Amino acid sequence: MELARKGPGEGSLPPRARLNSSAPRQSLNGTWEFRLDEGEWTTIPVPSHWVLEGHGKPAYTNVRYPFAIDPPHPPDENPIGDYRLTFDAAEDFRDGAVLRFDGIESAAEIRFNGQLLGTTRGSRLTHEFAVEPRATGNVLEVRVAQFSDASYLEDQDMWWLPGIFRDVDLVATPAGGLRDVFAVADFDPGSGTGTLTVRTSAQARLRIPELAVDQTVHDSVVAVGTVQPWSPETPRLYAATVSTDAEEISLRLGFRRIEVCGAVLEFNGNPIQFRGVNRHEHHPERGRVVSPEDTRAELELMKRHNVNAVRTSHYPPAPGFLDLTDELGFYVVLECDLETHGFVEVGWRDNPSDDPEWESAYLDRMRRTVHRDKNHASVVVWSLGNEAGTGTNLEAMAAWTRAFDPSRLIHYEHDWASTYVDLYSRMYASHDEVERIGEEVLSPAPFGATPAELHRRELPFIQCEYAHAMGNGPGGLEEYQDLFDRYPRLAGGFIWEWVEHALAVTGSDGKRRMYYGGDFGEDIHDGNFVTDGLVSADREVRPGLTALAHWFSPVRIEVTASTVRIRNRYDHVDLGHLTFRWRTGDAGGVLSVPRATPGRTVEVPLPPEASGPWVTVEAVADAEHVIGSGQFTRFAPTGRPAPTTLPTREAFDPVSMRLRTLGGLTLDGPLVSLWRAPTDNDRYPGWDEPGLPPYAERWTEAGIDRLRTRLVSAGEVDGALRTVHRSTPPGRDFGVDSEFRWHQVSPDALLLDVVVTPRGVWPVEWARLGLDLVLPGAPAGLDWLGLGPGPAYPDLAAGVRYGTFHAEADELYTPYVRPQESGARRGVRTATVATSAGELRVTVLGDDEIAVTVSPWSRALIASTLHHHDLVADGRTYVSLDLAQSGVGTAACGPGVLPRYRLPARPARISLLLEANPA
Ligand code: IPT
């Protein structure tokens, strides 16, 4: 098998559109014969990846190639899988047929009835081969190499997963039928009319019943009159057919227009924002084998979180995806299967993107990408690929695409000069830089600007990747969204990324464990960088998605004591389809809100009954989907209980003077604590602080993970027991002093006044400023009045609202694949922590609020455990009452915690009422 060629595959038919045809199709999915490296024949399901079917192991690398950079040669250690299927074919297929492969990773050689049909390159690209099947006993043989020359072009940040992993079909191509159809449905926003440009491989009859179109077409332009445009907010599709006597093709036409107008991105004449996510295809058990049902559920989940755009990072998705995005309504940036990122490790030397010998491979990939999906309304931008450096082959792809399909825009990120693209695109640019890019075009071009600079100034800006959603995060969403809303040039962007790619492995003990890079014994890997999604591999919503849904919401709702201001942030529709509900305590009702058009703000009065401590207003679509909300609060300060007495000393440890019992409940604390179990973001150096180590390292260097606390004094002051404690990192002389004044309120209740004062010169910001307590018994749940229902951190605090909430024990933490700080409930005014041994109720006095974290694991254990499934609870409950916290940022890939969310050493005070209720 020739695997070092620099060219495309050979012998397949020219690429064409995926057509929904009346011609017969026979799925060849199912059980095939299989052998690895010429071993014993066995069987395997198709589609699948052989490494997930017991033959070899998956491997994860991000940027680095797991083999030598010696293009176009694959390594000698190159698993080869042989597939064989024997099948019968009905009469229908004997009048012309093709074998269609939608995805084979990474290179295949295809034989049919003993004859070599050809080869494939482009793992996520469709290849078709003409065949003449017999009635019975057809033998299809596919030899697949895991690595090939193509692997140099497929260095996406994901698992290496070889095999026939997408559908295989036998498709009839009847004589006199249609080989290809290319239909561009344009909408003219000025006149409200549509024009269909349709090119067919043979003369055919076009019918669009709803538009009374019935005519002959070949290479035709058909004016269809007034139409309702397609957009993600109004995914209006018109059923059409293109037919000959032998074959009928069904199309679903969406009339729309995407344009760049003076550095503003417009769709159907309206300025738009991509509120997008990057989507890889991933299933925890099946890898990149994804079902239409799962894909639909996934897109519906995106819709429910106000996502309106998807970048198909970094390859064309399974073809059915586009039917769903047409139907449900998403802007799609459809990306070619191309990435040569590993060449960055050698200064881009010999990068295929700039080597003319690879040009035909590049062009073949782009042609296959564009042809397959060219009839989809949702595809609005073609992307040449990801992280492939710069070079003439990319320019050639752009030139071909522009000539073939001028109706869509062209995207490629890495060429920062942006000479051959229609969008200026960057990834992980800081807020400051995004602001400069937005501002840049508001003043005239500088004298002497080059033609390339002038061209770029005409382009709208997108962040094709931003807000890296790895672990606890991403912070900084609000500030990005503010910029996108402020500058017309900024057309939004795509969060990195939608789904975590953890692979689930069920052990012989029946336990299902989530694996990341290195867990399959890879010698070269990038650890848990593969789990960086807004949803887990099982599609559980991570807190980042809840916050994102707020910033992506097409309505902004601001509630005051007497009014509600509502801003329409849709691009195309008014507010008429939404119901606005207000609620306070048990009272509630519906507001009458004018149908404000996009960009407009309306103000309506709040009924006088809406007078509780918190009033919530929600915008609801389709009866149950809350697409946005706002709140007004007017909490009265919580008063101090009186009278009080001096607590008994027996309740305290005689040496440390830490509280040991309250009303029969044993406990230990409070202890001042400044550290958190590092998040993924804490473990990487932020791009905004070049040269500085990650916060996790700065914290251990300063020693805040191991504070030592000494009792300074204990005595009676003003009717209270006053204890002073000094907490200092080992080997350091800076620290914090804490003064606790204890008053007994009742046998079960203590009042605690806390004053915390930093000492000395602090070399690093804190992770948090908390009072930690350990309670006996495993956590049994938390009830609180504060923000909820989910967790929140200072820069990830959207999508939560004031209310009274309950969380079960397993809702108190987020099961990030790699354990880290999680689960803090913010804005807490009262909380009851339940354990199997009893309850502790905490009331914050005055106007203050705290963050409460309740965990079955100590922070030291969380920080030293590499997988969630390895966390072993010790039967106690770890409670943190935080007076302040640091934000989380996105330092794993991008800027760290913004300065306003950091927590420099600072004094603090708080008063708490602690009440115990033993079980
Ligand atoms: C960027 C990649 O485009 C994306 O595929 C993913 O690897 C992401 O990083 C990190 O998760 S490239 C990087 C150099 C910013």
mmCIF file of C-alpha atoms in Angstrom, residues 493-692:
data_model
loop_
_atom_site.group_PDB
_atom_site.id
_atom_site.type_symbol
_atom_site.label_atom_id
_atom_site.label_comp_id
_atom_site.label_asym_id
_atom_site.label_seq_id
_atom_site.Cartn_x
_atom_site.Cartn_y
_atom_site.Cartn_z
ATOM 1 C CA GLY A 493 -17.221 34.164 17.789
ATOM 2 C CA PHE A 494 -17.081 30.529 18.769
ATOM 3 C CA ILE A 495 -16.326 29.193 22.236
ATOM 4 C CA TRP A 496 -13.660 26.506 22.419
ATOM 5 C CA GLU A 497 -15.276 23.994 22.699
ATOM 6 C CA TRP A 498 -18.666 22.358 22.821
ATOM 7 C CA VAL A 499 -17.977 18.846 24.061
ATOM 8 C CA GLU A 500 -15.283 17.143 26.086
ATOM 9 C CA HIS A 501 -13.696 14.197 24.308
ATOM 10 C CA ALA A 502 -13.275 11.887 27.280
ATOM 11 C CA LEU A 503 -13.513 8.212 26.335
ATOM 12 C CA ALA A 504 -15.510 5.964 28.637
ATOM 13 C CA VAL A 505 -14.006 2.624 29.559
ATOM 14 C CA THR A 506 -16.047 0.119 31.520
ATOM 15 C CA GLY A 507 -13.788 -2.058 33.645
ATOM 16 C CA SER A 508 -14.192 -5.709 34.585
ATOM 17 C CA ASP A 509 -15.686 -4.410 37.846
ATOM 18 C CA GLY A 510 -18.538 -2.948 35.792
ATOM 19 C CA LYS A 511 -17.505 0.605 36.658
ATOM 20 C CA ARG A 512 -17.470 3.168 33.858
ATOM 21 C CA ARG A 513 -14.450 5.485 33.930
ATOM 22 C CA MET A 514 -13.720 8.577 31.852
ATOM 23 C CA TYR A 515 -10.258 8.541 30.261
ATOM 24 C CA TYR A 516 -8.099 11.246 28.782
ATOM 25 C CA GLY A 517 -4.670 11.445 27.136
ATOM 26 C CA GLY A 518 -2.121 9.090 28.684
ATOM 27 C CA ASP A 519 -4.729 6.756 30.147
ATOM 28 C CA PHE A 520 -4.244 4.298 27.302
ATOM 29 C CA GLY A 521 -0.512 4.117 27.925
ATOM 30 C CA GLU A 522 0.477 6.544 25.168
ATOM 31 C CA ASP A 523 4.102 7.604 25.457
ATOM 32 C CA ILE A 524 3.370 10.953 23.796
ATOM 33 C CA HIS A 525 0.157 12.657 24.782
ATOM 34 C CA ASP A 526 -1.415 15.879 26.009
ATOM 35 C CA GLY A 527 -3.238 14.699 29.098
ATOM 36 C CA ASN A 528 -6.613 16.182 29.887
ATOM 37 C CA PHE A 529 -6.407 18.984 27.311
ATOM 38 C CA VAL A 530 -8.887 16.836 25.396
ATOM 39 C CA THR A 531 -11.573 17.487 28.030
ATOM 40 C CA ASP A 532 -12.300 21.176 27.583
ATOM 41 C CA GLY A 533 -15.975 21.439 26.788
ATOM 42 C CA LEU A 534 -19.127 23.266 27.785
ATOM 43 C CA VAL A 535 -20.716 19.848 28.124
ATOM 44 C CA SER A 536 -19.188 16.588 29.285
ATOM 45 C CA ALA A 537 -18.725 13.698 26.887
ATOM 46 C CA ASP A 538 -22.105 12.479 28.177
ATOM 47 C CA ARG A 539 -23.600 15.901 27.371
ATOM 48 C CA GLU A 540 -24.057 16.953 30.999
ATOM 49 C CA VAL A 541 -24.236 20.733 31.132
ATOM 50 C CA ARG A 542 -21.138 22.265 32.748
ATOM 51 C CA PRO A 543 -21.577 25.563 34.659
ATOM 52 C CA GLY A 544 -19.787 27.426 31.846
ATOM 53 C CA LEU A 545 -22.682 26.661 29.489
ATOM 54 C CA THR A 546 -25.230 28.055 31.923
ATOM 55 C CA ALA A 547 -23.265 31.291 32.140
ATOM 56 C CA LEU A 548 -22.813 31.362 28.381
ATOM 57 C CA ALA A 549 -26.558 31.004 27.822
ATOM 58 C CA HIS A 550 -26.993 34.254 29.709
ATOM 59 C CA TRP A 551 -24.430 36.221 27.691
ATOM 60 C CA PHE A 552 -25.654 34.712 24.408
ATOM 61 C CA SER A 553 -29.280 35.417 25.299
ATOM 62 C CA PRO A 554 -31.184 37.326 22.607
ATOM 63 C CA VAL A 555 -32.845 39.437 25.306
ATOM 64 C CA ARG A 556 -31.351 41.502 28.099
ATOM 65 C CA ILE A 557 -33.715 42.114 30.999
ATOM 66 C CA GLU A 558 -32.995 44.757 33.618
ATOM 67 C CA VAL A 559 -35.423 44.945 36.503
ATOM 68 C CA THR A 560 -35.719 47.940 38.811
ATOM 69 C CA ALA A 561 -38.110 48.506 41.730
ATOM 70 C CA SER A 562 -40.880 49.582 39.373
ATOM 71 C CA THR A 563 -39.898 48.896 35.773
ATOM 72 C CA VAL A 564 -38.486 46.285 33.416
ATOM 73 C CA ARG A 565 -36.190 47.270 30.557
ATOM 74 C CA ILE A 566 -35.938 44.717 27.791
ATOM 75 C CA ARG A 567 -33.449 44.879 24.969
ATOM 76 C CA ASN A 568 -34.030 42.843 21.831
ATOM 77 C CA ARG A 569 -30.706 41.266 20.862
ATOM 78 C CA TYR A 570 -32.106 39.096 18.106
ATOM 79 C CA ASP A 571 -30.688 39.779 14.664
ATOM 80 C CA HIS A 572 -33.865 39.216 12.661
ATOM 81 C CA VAL A 573 -37.051 38.976 14.717
ATOM 82 C CA ASP A 574 -39.051 41.085 17.116
ATOM 83 C CA LEU A 575 -40.052 39.999 20.618
ATOM 84 C CA GLY A 576 -43.564 38.935 19.612
ATOM 85 C CA HIS A 577 -42.906 35.208 20.089
ATOM 86 C CA LEU A 578 -41.821 35.582 23.723
ATOM 87 C CA THR A 579 -43.832 35.559 26.930
ATOM 88 C CA PHE A 580 -42.474 37.750 29.727
ATOM 89 C CA ARG A 581 -43.260 36.386 33.193
ATOM 90 C CA TRP A 582 -42.609 38.086 36.498
ATOM 91 C CA ARG A 583 -42.400 36.233 39.764
ATOM 92 C CA THR A 584 -41.822 37.014 43.438
ATOM 93 C CA GLY A 585 -42.433 34.438 46.149
ATOM 94 C CA ASP A 586 -45.757 32.817 45.248
ATOM 95 C CA ALA A 587 -47.025 35.775 43.260
ATOM 96 C CA GLY A 588 -46.481 36.171 39.560
ATOM 97 C CA GLY A 589 -47.970 37.143 36.267
ATOM 98 C CA VAL A 590 -47.365 37.985 32.656
ATOM 99 C CA LEU A 591 -46.139 41.357 31.421
ATOM 100 C CA SER A 592 -47.399 42.950 28.282
ATOM 101 C CA VAL A 593 -44.339 43.886 26.269
ATOM 102 C CA PRO A 594 -44.318 45.681 22.896
ATOM 103 C CA ARG A 595 -42.894 43.742 19.931
ATOM 104 C CA ALA A 596 -39.585 45.634 19.893
ATOM 105 C CA THR A 597 -37.565 45.166 16.691
ATOM 106 C CA PRO A 598 -33.918 43.958 16.738
ATOM 107 C CA GLY A 599 -31.621 46.309 18.621
ATOM 108 C CA ARG A 600 -34.452 48.209 20.336
ATOM 109 C CA THR A 601 -35.010 48.549 24.080
ATOM 110 C CA VAL A 602 -38.455 48.861 25.600
ATOM 111 C CA GLU A 603 -39.473 49.684 29.143
ATOM 112 C CA VAL A 604 -42.638 48.446 30.834
ATOM 113 C CA PRO A 605 -43.930 48.977 34.365
ATOM 114 C CA LEU A 606 -43.712 46.235 36.961
ATOM 115 C CA PRO A 607 -47.011 45.616 38.769
ATOM 116 C CA PRO A 608 -47.050 46.953 42.341
ATOM 117 C CA GLU A 609 -47.575 43.402 43.718
ATOM 118 C CA ALA A 610 -44.026 42.617 42.588
ATOM 119 C CA SER A 611 -42.615 43.791 45.879
ATOM 120 C CA GLY A 612 -40.845 40.788 47.464
ATOM 121 C CA PRO A 613 -37.169 40.667 48.418
ATOM 122 C CA TRP A 614 -36.404 39.450 44.919
ATOM 123 C CA VAL A 615 -38.378 39.846 41.714
ATOM 124 C CA THR A 616 -37.501 37.742 38.707
ATOM 125 C CA VAL A 617 -38.534 38.479 35.135
ATOM 126 C CA GLU A 618 -38.093 35.753 32.532
ATOM 127 C CA ALA A 619 -38.486 35.693 28.759
ATOM 128 C CA VAL A 620 -39.947 32.370 27.734
ATOM 129 C CA ALA A 621 -40.214 30.838 24.275
ATOM 130 C CA ASP A 622 -42.242 27.747 23.323
ATOM 131 C CA ALA A 623 -43.923 27.627 26.748
ATOM 132 C CA GLU A 624 -40.912 26.281 28.656
ATOM 133 C CA HIS A 625 -37.615 27.484 27.238
ATOM 134 C CA VAL A 626 -36.332 30.364 29.398
ATOM 135 C CA ILE A 627 -34.156 32.315 27.032
ATOM 136 C CA GLY A 628 -33.252 35.162 29.356
ATOM 137 C CA SER A 629 -33.995 36.624 32.746
ATOM 138 C CA GLY A 630 -33.322 39.573 35.002
ATOM 139 C CA GLN A 631 -33.781 40.267 38.675
ATOM 140 C CA PHE A 632 -34.268 43.038 41.188
ATOM 141 C CA THR A 633 -33.389 42.458 44.834
ATOM 142 C CA ARG A 634 -34.105 44.444 47.964
ATOM 143 C CA PHE A 635 -32.974 42.309 50.859
ATOM 144 C CA ALA A 636 -33.359 43.826 54.312
ATOM 145 C CA PRO A 637 -30.189 43.513 56.384
ATOM 146 C CA THR A 638 -30.255 40.435 58.644
ATOM 147 C CA GLY A 639 -30.336 41.590 62.287
ATOM 148 C CA ARG A 640 -28.115 40.411 65.124
ATOM 149 C CA PRO A 641 -29.722 38.095 67.640
ATOM 150 C CA ALA A 642 -29.759 39.213 71.241
ATOM 151 C CA PRO A 643 -29.130 38.689 74.110
ATOM 152 C CA THR A 644 -25.923 36.701 74.168
ATOM 153 C CA THR A 645 -23.688 35.126 76.792
ATOM 154 C CA LEU A 646 -20.108 33.951 76.948
ATOM 155 C CA PRO A 647 -19.669 30.513 75.323
ATOM 156 C CA THR A 648 -18.275 27.701 77.433
ATOM 157 C CA ARG A 649 -14.594 27.002 76.871
ATOM 158 C CA GLU A 650 -15.352 23.241 76.726
ATOM 159 C CA ALA A 651 -16.819 23.734 73.281
ATOM 160 C CA PHE A 652 -13.312 24.618 72.027
ATOM 161 C CA ASP A 653 -10.100 22.675 71.602
ATOM 162 C CA PRO A 654 -7.886 23.723 74.525
ATOM 163 C CA VAL A 655 -4.730 24.132 72.375
ATOM 164 C CA SER A 656 -5.996 25.593 69.087
ATOM 165 C CA MET A 657 -9.229 27.121 70.425
ATOM 166 C CA ARG A 658 -11.004 25.803 67.347
ATOM 167 C CA LEU A 659 -14.669 25.067 67.846
ATOM 168 C CA ARG A 660 -15.186 21.349 68.532
ATOM 169 C CA THR A 661 -18.858 21.059 69.324
ATOM 170 C CA LEU A 662 -22.023 23.039 68.969
ATOM 171 C CA GLY A 663 -25.348 21.933 70.426
ATOM 172 C CA GLY A 664 -24.253 18.290 70.332
ATOM 173 C CA LEU A 665 -22.843 18.412 66.789
ATOM 174 C CA THR A 666 -19.109 17.783 66.610
ATOM 175 C CA LEU A 667 -17.227 19.936 64.157
ATOM 176 C CA ASP A 668 -13.795 21.343 63.512
ATOM 177 C CA GLY A 669 -13.138 24.919 62.550
ATOM 178 C CA PRO A 670 -13.298 27.535 61.414
ATOM 179 C CA LEU A 671 -9.824 27.864 59.991
ATOM 180 C CA VAL A 672 -8.805 30.646 57.670
ATOM 181 C CA SER A 673 -8.037 29.260 54.237
ATOM 182 C CA LEU A 674 -6.697 30.968 51.103
ATOM 183 C CA TRP A 675 -6.217 28.142 48.652
ATOM 184 C CA ARG A 676 -8.369 26.198 46.228
ATOM 185 C CA ALA A 677 -7.795 22.870 44.537
ATOM 186 C CA PRO A 678 -6.248 24.223 41.312
ATOM 187 C CA THR A 679 -8.579 24.381 38.352
ATOM 188 C CA ASP A 680 -7.320 23.505 34.882
ATOM 189 C CA ASN A 681 -7.044 27.232 34.274
ATOM 190 C CA ASP A 682 -4.956 27.659 37.440
ATOM 191 C CA ARG A 683 -2.495 25.108 36.105
ATOM 192 C CA TYR A 684 -1.569 27.019 32.939
ATOM 193 C CA PRO A 685 0.247 30.347 32.579
ATOM 194 C CA GLY A 686 -2.154 32.996 31.292
ATOM 195 C CA TRP A 687 -1.334 34.447 27.886
ATOM 196 C CA ASP A 688 -1.620 37.902 29.435
ATOM 197 C CA GLU A 689 1.259 37.276 31.835
ATOM 198 C CA PRO A 690 4.082 35.937 29.678
ATOM 199 C CA GLY A 691 6.934 34.538 31.709
ATOM 200 C CA LEU A 692 4.984 34.133 34.930
#
